[in-house]
Short mmCIF file of C-alpha atoms and ligand atoms in Angstrom, two decimals:
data_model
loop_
_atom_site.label_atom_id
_atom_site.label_comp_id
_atom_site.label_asym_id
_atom_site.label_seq_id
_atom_site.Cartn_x
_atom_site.Cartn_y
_atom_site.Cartn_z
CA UNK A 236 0.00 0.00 0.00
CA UNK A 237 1.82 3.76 -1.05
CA UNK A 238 2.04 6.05 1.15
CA UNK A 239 3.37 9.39 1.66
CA UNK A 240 6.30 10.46 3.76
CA UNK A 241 3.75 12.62 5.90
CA UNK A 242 1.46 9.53 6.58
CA UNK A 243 4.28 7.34 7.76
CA UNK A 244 6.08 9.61 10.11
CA UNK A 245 2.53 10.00 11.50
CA UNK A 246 2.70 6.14 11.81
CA UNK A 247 6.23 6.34 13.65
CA UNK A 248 5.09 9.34 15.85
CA UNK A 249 1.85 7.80 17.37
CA UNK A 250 4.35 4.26 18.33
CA UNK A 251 6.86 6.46 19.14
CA UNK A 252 9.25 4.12 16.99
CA UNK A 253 11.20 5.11 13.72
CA UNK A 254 10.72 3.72 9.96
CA UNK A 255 13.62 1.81 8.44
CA UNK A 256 14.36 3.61 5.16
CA UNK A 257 16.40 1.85 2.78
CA UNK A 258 18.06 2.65 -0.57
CA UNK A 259 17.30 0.17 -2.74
CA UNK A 260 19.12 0.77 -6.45
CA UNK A 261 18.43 -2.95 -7.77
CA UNK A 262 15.52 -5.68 -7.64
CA UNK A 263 17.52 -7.76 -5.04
CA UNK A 264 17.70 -5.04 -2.30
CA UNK A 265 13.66 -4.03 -3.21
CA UNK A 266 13.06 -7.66 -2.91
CA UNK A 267 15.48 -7.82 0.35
CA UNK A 268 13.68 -5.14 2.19
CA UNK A 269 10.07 -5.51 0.99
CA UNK A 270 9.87 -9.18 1.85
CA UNK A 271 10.78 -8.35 5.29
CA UNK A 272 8.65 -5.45 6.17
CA UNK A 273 5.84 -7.88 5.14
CA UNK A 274 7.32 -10.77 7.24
CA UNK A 275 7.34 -8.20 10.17
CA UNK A 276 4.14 -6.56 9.34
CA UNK A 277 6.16 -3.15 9.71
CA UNK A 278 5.61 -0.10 7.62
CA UNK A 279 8.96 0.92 5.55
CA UNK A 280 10.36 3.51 3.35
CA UNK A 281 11.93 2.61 -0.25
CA UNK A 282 14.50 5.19 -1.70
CA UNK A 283 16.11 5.56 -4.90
CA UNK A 284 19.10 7.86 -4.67
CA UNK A 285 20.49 10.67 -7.20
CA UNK A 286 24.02 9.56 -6.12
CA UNK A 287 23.50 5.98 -7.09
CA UNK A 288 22.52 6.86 -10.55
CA UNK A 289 25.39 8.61 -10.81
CA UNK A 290 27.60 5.70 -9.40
CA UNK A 291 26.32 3.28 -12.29
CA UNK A 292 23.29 1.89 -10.59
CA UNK A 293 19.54 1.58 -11.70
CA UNK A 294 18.79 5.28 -13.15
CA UNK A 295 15.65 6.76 -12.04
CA UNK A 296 13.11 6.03 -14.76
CA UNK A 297 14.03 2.34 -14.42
CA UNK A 298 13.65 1.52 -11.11
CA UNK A 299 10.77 3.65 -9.94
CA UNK A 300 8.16 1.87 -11.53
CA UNK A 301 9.47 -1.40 -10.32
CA UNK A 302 9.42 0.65 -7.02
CA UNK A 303 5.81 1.89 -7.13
CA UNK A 304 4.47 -1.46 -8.43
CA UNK A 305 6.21 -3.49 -5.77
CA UNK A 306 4.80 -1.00 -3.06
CA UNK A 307 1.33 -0.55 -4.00
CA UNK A 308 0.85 -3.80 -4.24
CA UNK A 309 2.46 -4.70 -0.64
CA UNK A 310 0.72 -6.04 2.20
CA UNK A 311 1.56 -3.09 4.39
CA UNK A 312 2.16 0.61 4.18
CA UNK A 313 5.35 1.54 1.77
CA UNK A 314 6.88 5.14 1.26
CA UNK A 315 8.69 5.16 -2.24
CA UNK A 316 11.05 8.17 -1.62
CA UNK A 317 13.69 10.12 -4.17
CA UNK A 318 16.89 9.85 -1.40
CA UNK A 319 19.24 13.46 -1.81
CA UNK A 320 18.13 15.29 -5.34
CA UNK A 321 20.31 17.66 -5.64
CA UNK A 322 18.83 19.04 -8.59
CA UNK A 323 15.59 20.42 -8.68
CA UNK A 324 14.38 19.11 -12.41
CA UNK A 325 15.69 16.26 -11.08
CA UNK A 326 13.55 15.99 -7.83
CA UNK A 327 10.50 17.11 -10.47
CA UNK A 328 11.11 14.29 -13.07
CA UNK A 329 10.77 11.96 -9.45
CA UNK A 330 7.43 13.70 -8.44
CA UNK A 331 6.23 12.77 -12.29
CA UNK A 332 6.79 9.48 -11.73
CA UNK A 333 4.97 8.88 -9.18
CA UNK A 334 7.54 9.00 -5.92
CA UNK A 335 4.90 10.04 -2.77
CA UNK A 336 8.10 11.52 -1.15
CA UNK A 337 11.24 13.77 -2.27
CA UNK A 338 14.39 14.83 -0.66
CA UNK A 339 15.36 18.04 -2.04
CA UNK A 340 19.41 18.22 -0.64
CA UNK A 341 20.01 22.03 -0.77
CA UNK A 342 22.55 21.24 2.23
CA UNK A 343 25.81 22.56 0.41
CA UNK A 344 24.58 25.65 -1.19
CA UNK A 345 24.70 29.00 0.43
CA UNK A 346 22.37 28.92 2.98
CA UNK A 347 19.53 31.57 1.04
CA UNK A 348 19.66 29.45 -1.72
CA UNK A 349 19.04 25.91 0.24
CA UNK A 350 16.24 27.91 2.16
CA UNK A 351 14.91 29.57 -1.68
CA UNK A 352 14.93 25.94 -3.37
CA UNK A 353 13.39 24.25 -0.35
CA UNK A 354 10.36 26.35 0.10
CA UNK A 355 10.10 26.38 -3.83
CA UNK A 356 9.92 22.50 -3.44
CA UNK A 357 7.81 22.69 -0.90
CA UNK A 358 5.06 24.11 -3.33
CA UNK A 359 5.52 22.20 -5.92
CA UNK A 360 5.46 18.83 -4.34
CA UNK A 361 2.07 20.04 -2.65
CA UNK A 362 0.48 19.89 -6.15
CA UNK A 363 1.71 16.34 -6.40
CA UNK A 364 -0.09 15.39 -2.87
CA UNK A 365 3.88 14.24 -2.28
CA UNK A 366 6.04 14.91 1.22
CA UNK A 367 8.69 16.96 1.08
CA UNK A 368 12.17 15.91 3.50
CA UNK A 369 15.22 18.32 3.19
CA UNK A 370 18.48 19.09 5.03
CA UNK A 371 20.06 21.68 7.11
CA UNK A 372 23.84 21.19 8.41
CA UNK A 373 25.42 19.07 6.56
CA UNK A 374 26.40 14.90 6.85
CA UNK A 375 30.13 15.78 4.81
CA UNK A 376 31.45 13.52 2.17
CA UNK A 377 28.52 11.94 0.89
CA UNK A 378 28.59 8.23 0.70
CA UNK A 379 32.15 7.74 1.53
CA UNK A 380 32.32 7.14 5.19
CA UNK A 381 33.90 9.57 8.26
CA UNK A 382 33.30 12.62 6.38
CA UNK A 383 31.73 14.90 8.51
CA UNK A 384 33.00 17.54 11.15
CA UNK A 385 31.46 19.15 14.05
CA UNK A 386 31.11 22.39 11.83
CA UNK A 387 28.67 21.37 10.04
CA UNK A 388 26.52 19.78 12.78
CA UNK A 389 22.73 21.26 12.52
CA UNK A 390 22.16 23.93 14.66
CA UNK A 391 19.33 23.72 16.48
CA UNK A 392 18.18 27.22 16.57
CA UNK A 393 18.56 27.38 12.35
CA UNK A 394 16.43 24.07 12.22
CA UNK A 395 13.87 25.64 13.85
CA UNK A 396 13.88 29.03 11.62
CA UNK A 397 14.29 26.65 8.54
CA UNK A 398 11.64 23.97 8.99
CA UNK A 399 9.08 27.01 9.75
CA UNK A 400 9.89 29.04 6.95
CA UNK A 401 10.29 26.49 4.27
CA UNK A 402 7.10 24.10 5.39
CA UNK A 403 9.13 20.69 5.25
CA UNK A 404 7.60 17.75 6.08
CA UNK A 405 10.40 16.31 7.78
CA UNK A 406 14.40 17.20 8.56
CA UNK A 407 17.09 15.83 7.87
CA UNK A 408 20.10 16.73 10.70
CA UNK A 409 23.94 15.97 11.36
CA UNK A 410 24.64 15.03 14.81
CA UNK A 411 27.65 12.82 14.13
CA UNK A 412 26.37 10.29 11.99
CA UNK A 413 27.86 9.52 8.22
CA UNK A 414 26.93 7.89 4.76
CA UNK A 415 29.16 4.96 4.43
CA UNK A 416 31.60 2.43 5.89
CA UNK A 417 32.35 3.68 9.89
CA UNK A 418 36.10 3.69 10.36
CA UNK A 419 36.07 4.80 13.91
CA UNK A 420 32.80 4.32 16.20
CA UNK A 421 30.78 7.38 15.34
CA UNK A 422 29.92 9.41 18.61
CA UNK A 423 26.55 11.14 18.13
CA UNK A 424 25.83 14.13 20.04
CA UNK A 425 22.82 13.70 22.02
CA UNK A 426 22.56 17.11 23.96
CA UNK A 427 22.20 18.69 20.28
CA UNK A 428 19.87 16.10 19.10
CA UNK A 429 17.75 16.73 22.21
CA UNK A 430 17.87 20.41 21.47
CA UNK A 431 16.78 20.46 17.77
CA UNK A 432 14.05 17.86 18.82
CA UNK A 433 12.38 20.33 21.10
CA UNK A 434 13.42 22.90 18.69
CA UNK A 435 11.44 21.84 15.79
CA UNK A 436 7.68 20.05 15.53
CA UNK A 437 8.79 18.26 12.27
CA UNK A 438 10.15 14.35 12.69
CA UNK A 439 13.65 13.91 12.74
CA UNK A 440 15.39 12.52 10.02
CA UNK A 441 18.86 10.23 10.49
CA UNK A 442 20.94 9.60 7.66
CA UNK A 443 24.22 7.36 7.88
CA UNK A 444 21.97 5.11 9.82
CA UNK A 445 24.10 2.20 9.58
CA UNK A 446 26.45 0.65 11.11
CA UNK A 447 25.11 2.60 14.30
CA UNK A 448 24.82 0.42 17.64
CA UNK A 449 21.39 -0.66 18.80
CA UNK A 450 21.66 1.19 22.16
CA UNK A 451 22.41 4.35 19.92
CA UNK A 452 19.64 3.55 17.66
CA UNK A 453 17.21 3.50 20.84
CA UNK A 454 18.67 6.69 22.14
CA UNK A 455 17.69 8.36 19.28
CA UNK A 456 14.20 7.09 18.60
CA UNK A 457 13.61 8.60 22.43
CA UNK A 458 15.04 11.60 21.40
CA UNK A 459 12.83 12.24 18.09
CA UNK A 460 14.39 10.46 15.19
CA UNK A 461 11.66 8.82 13.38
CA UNK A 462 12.96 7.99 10.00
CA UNK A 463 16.25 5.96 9.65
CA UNK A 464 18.33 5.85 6.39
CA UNK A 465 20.00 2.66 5.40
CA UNK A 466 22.22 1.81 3.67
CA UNK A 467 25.88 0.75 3.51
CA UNK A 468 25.92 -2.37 5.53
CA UNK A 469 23.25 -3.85 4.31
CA UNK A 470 24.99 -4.28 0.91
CA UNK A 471 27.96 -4.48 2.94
CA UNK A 472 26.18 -7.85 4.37
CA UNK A 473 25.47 -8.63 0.35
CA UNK A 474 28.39 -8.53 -0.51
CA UNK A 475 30.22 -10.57 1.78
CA UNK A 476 27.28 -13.29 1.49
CA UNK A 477 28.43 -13.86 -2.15
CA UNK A 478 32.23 -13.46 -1.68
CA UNK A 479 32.66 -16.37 0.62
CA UNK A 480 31.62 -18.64 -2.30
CA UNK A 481 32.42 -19.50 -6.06
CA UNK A 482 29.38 -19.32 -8.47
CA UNK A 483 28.87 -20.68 -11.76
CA UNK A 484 25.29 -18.84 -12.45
CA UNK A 485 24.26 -15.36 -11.11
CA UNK A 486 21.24 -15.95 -9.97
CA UNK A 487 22.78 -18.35 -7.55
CA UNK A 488 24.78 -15.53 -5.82
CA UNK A 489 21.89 -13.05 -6.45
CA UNK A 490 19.66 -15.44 -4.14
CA UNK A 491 22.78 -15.40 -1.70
CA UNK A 492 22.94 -12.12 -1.30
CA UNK A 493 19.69 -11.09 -0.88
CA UNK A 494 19.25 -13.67 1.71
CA UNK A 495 21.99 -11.94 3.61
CA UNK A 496 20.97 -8.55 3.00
CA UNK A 497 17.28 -9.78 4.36
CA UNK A 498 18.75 -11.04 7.71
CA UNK A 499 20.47 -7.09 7.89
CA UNK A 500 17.45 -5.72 7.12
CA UNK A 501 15.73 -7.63 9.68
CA UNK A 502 17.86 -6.72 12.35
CA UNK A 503 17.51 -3.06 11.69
CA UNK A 504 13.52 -3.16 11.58
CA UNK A 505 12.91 -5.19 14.35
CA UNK A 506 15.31 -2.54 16.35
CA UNK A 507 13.84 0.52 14.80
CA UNK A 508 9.90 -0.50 15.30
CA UNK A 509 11.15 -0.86 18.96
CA UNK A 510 10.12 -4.72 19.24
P1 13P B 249 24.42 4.56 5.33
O1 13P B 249 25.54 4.83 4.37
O2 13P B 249 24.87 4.68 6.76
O3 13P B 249 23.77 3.25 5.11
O4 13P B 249 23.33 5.71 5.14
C1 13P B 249 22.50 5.72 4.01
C2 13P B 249 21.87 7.06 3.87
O5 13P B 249 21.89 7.88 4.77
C3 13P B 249 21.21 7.36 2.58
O6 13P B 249 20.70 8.66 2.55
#
């Protein structure tokens, strides 16, 4: 069943829990992650990513019907969401096909112009009956692992100003998380978290989600985080699945893997819906 981003969080806010949103640039993750949400009767977010297109993957127009199709037709409730467009014809080509949720990524831009392009979004998306999710601070090297710095941790005081003025429908935030492979335990600051929470009366969004203990993860649903974006070690856990082994036949190792991602997935769900 699609849903929007708005209707979701709603979800996540009344069980005080967070969704598990995943990227999912291939049929074997979307298979991966929408098997289990259904095995766990959990809602869940699906994401296609700008940055993945851009790293070889599934492009857009490809996957998101495959997406929408596999979503609507789910046994429970199923955000398809366009993960960090950094362009906005980009983010528009997503609304017209169908996603019910957009991430417009003004993050690195001079700050007028992320606040300009956001609000802009904002508007447009409404005609769509899509949610809109963008970012303020910023997570540093994007997809690379340990990029970030304590400079660009969102300030609490300039999440407030920006999720009023641009009419978001949720926010993303850097509090020591990052996309990617961890090479040193990440050390989130709660205090800040815990500010921007009672700051702002949008849900919290965390990217660089994994690879994040499960004592962390619960500290952070407590302290508003209601959407969790994830990633990395899930096709990390692919990955290594398939490399233990010799195959003769793809779809062998395909199975494999998705097998493997599945059990990741699983983890993370059954942590983030609290159970
Ligand atoms: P990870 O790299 O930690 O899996 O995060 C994914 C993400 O935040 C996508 O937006």
């Amino acid at each position: 069943m699609l849903v929007t981003l708005k209707n979701i969080l709603k979800m996540a806010e009344a069980k005080g829990c967070a969704i598990g949103s995943f990227n999912t640039p291939n049929f074997e993750s979307l298979k991966a992650v929408i098997d289990v949400a259904e095995e766990l009767n959990q809602p869940v977010i699906i994401m296609h990513a700008q940055v993945h297109e851009e790293m070889g993957l599934c492009k857009m127009d490809e996957i998101a019907p495959i997406m929408l199709f596999m979503a609507d037709r789910a046994s429970v409730p199923i955000c398809v969401h366009l993960d960090h467009g950094t362009d906005l014809d980009y983010v528009k080509k997503g609304l017209d096909l169908g996603f019910t949720s957009v991430m417009y990524d003004g993050s690195t831009l001079p700050k007028e112009e992320n606040y300009a392009n956001t609000s802009a979004m904002v508007e447009i998306a409404e005609k769509y009956g899509a949610s809109v999710e963008a970012e303020i601070g910023s997570m540093g090297a994007r997809e690379s692992g340990n990029g970030g710095g304590e400079s660009i941790y969102t300030d609490p005081s300039e999440a407030e100003k920006f999720a009023n003025e641009t009419g978001i429908d949720a926010l993303a935030c850097a509090f020591g998380t990052v996309h990617g492979i961890y090479l040193k335990e990440p050390k989130l600051d709660f205090a800040r978290l815990d500010e921007i929470n009672k700051a702002i009366n949008v849900p919290i969004v965390m990217h660089g989600g994994s690879g994040v203990s499960h004592e962390d993860y619960k500290k952070v649903i407590a302290l508003g985080v209601r959407k969790i974006n994830y990633y990395t070690y899930m096709a990390k856990a692919g990955g290594e699945a398939v490399s233990q082994k010799k195959y003769g036949q793809f779809h062998d190792a395909a199975n494999d893997a998705i097998a493997a991602m599945k059990n990741d997935v699983k983890n993370a769900i059954t942590v983030f819906s609290g159970k």
